[in-house]
Short mmCIF file of C-alpha atoms in Angstrom, two decimals:
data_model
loop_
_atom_site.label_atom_id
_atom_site.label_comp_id
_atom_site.label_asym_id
_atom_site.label_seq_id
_atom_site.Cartn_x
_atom_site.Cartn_y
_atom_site.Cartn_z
CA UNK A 767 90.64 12.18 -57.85
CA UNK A 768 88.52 9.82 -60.02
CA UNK A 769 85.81 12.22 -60.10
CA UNK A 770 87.25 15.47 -61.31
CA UNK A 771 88.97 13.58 -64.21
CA UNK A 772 85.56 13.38 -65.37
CA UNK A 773 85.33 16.87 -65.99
CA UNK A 774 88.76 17.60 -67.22
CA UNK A 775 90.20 16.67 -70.56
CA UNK A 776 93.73 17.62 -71.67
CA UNK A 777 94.30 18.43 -75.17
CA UNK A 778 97.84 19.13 -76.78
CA UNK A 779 97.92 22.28 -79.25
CA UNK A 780 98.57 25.72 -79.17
CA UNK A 781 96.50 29.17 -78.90
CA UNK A 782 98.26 30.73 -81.36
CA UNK A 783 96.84 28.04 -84.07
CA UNK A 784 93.30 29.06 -84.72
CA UNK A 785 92.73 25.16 -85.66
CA UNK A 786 93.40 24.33 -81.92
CA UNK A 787 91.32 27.12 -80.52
CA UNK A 788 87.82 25.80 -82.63
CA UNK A 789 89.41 21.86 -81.20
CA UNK A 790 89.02 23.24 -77.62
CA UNK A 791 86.29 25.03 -77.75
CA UNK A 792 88.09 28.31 -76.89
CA UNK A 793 84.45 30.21 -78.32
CA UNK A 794 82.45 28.69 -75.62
CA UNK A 795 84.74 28.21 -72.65
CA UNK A 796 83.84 30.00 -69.47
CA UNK A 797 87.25 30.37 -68.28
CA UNK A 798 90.51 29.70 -69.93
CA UNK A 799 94.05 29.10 -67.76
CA UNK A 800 97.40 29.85 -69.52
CA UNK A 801 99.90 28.43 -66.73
CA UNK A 802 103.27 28.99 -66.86
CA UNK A 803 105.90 26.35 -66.82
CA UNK A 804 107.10 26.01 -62.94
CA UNK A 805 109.66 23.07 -63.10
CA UNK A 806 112.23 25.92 -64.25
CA UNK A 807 112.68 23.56 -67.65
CA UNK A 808 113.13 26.94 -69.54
CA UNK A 809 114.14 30.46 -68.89
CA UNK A 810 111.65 32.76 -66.98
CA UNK A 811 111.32 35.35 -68.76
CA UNK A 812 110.84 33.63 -72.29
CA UNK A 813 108.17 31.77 -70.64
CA UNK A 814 106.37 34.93 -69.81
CA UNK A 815 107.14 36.31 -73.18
CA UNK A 816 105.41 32.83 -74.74
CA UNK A 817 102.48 32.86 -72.45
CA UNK A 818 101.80 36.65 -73.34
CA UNK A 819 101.95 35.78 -77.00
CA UNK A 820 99.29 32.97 -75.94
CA UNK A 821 97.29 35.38 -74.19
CA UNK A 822 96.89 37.83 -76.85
CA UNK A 823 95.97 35.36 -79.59
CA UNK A 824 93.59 34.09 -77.31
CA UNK A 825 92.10 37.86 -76.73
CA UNK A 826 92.23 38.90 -80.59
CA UNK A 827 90.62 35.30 -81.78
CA UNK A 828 88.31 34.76 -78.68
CA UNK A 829 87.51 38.26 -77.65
CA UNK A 830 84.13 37.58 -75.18
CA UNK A 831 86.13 34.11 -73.53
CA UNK A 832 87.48 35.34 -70.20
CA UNK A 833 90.92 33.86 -69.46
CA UNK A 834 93.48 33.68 -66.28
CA UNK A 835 97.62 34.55 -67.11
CA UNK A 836 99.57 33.40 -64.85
CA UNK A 837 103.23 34.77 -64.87
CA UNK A 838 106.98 34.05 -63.45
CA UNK A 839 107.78 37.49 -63.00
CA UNK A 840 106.68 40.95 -62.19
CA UNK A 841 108.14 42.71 -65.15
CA UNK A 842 106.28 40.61 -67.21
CA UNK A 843 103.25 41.45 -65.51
CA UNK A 844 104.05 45.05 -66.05
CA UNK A 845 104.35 44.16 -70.08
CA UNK A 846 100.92 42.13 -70.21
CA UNK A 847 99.70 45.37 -68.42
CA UNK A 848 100.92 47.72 -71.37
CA UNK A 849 99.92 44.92 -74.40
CA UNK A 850 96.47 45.05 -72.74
CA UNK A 851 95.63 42.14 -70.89
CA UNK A 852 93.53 43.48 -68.18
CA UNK A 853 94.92 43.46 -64.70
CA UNK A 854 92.35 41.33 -63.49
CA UNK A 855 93.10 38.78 -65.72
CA UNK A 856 96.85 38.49 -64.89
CA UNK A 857 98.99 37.16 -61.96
CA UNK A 858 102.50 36.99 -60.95
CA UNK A 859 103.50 34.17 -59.23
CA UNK A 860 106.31 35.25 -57.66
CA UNK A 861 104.18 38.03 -55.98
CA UNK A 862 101.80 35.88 -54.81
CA UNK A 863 104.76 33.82 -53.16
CA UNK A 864 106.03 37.18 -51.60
CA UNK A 865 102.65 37.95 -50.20
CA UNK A 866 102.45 34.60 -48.58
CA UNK A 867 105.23 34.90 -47.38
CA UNK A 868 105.11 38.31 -45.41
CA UNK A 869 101.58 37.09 -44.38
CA UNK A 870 102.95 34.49 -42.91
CA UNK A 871 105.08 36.53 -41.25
CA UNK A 872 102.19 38.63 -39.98
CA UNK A 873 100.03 35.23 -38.48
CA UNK A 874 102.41 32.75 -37.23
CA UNK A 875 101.17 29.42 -38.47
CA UNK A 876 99.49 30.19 -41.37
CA UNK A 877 101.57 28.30 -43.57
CA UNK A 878 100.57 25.17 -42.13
CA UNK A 879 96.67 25.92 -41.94
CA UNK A 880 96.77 26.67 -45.72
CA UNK A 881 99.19 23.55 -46.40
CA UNK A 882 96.81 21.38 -43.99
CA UNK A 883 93.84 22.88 -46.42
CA UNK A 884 95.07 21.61 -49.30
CA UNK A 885 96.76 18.05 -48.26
CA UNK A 886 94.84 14.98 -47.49
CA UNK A 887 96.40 12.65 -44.81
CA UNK A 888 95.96 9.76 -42.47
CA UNK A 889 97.74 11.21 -39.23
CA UNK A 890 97.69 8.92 -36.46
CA UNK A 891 98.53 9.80 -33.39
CA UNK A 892 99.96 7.11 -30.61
CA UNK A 893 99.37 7.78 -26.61
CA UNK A 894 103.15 8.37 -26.12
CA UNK A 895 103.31 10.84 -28.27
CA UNK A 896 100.10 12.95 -26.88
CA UNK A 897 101.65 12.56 -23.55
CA UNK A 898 104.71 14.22 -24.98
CA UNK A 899 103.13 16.62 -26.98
CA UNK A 900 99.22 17.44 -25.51
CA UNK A 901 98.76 20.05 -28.66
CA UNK A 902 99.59 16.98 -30.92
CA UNK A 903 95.77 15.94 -30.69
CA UNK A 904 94.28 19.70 -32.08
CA UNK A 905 96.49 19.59 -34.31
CA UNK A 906 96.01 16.26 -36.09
CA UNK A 907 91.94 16.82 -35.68
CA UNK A 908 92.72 20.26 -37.43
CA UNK A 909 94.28 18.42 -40.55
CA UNK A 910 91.44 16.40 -41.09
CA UNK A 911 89.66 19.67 -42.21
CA UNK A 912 90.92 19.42 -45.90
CA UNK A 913 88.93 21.57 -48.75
CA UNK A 914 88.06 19.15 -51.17
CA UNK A 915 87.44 20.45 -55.32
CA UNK A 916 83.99 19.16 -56.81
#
């Protein structure tokens, strides 16, 4: 909300311009995100390829700033791997859908804990429908437990 756009500023550039880097601050930044495009606006694995590129300039030009990769696919993950971008540093988002998913699998119902985590509503609940439904009440007490971001 209003508060964390206090502590967020976007700024439009590029890592592989060294101008940009010194604009963002790159050499003092605890933690720098390279997020892939998700609206599928361009082809997956030239995303990848981009973001890779992005990754490395960031490594070579801002060696001691620690950074997050986040990728499309698991080949690509396999080429930041063998380029050097640390394993820790990298993720592949369609693995981390997969592992949701068979998770889920695993714990019926975690799907909607996690989505109840993240989403902030205004449930009401009307006597008919807890006479229909008695578990109706938990459950829309349980989604007023949201995790909220400082």
């Amino acid at each position: 909300g209003r508060e964390a756009r206090q502590h967020v500023t976007f700024l439009d550039g590029s890592l592989l311009n060294v101008h940009d880097l010194k604009r963002c601050g790159c050499h003092d930044a605890k933690l720098v995100w390279i997020l892939a495009d998700t609206t599928g606006a361009s082809d997956p694995f030239d995303e990848d390829k981009e973001n890779i590129l992005r990754a490395l300039s960031l490594s070579v030009r801002c060696p001691s700033t620690p950074m997050m990769l986040m990728l499309l696919t698991p080949e690509s993950k396999s080429k930041a791997l063998s380029v050097g971008i640390p394993r820790q540093r990298c993720f592949c988002l369609n693995e981390i859908k997969s592992g949701l998913f068979w998770q889920s699998c695993r714990c019926i119902g975690l799907n909607s804990m996690l989505s109840n985590l993240m989403v902030t509503t205004d449930a009401e609940v009307h006597e008919g429908q807890l006479l229909e439904h008695p578990w109706l009440e938990n459950y829309v007490d349980g989604m007023g437990h949201e995790v909220y971001g400082l």
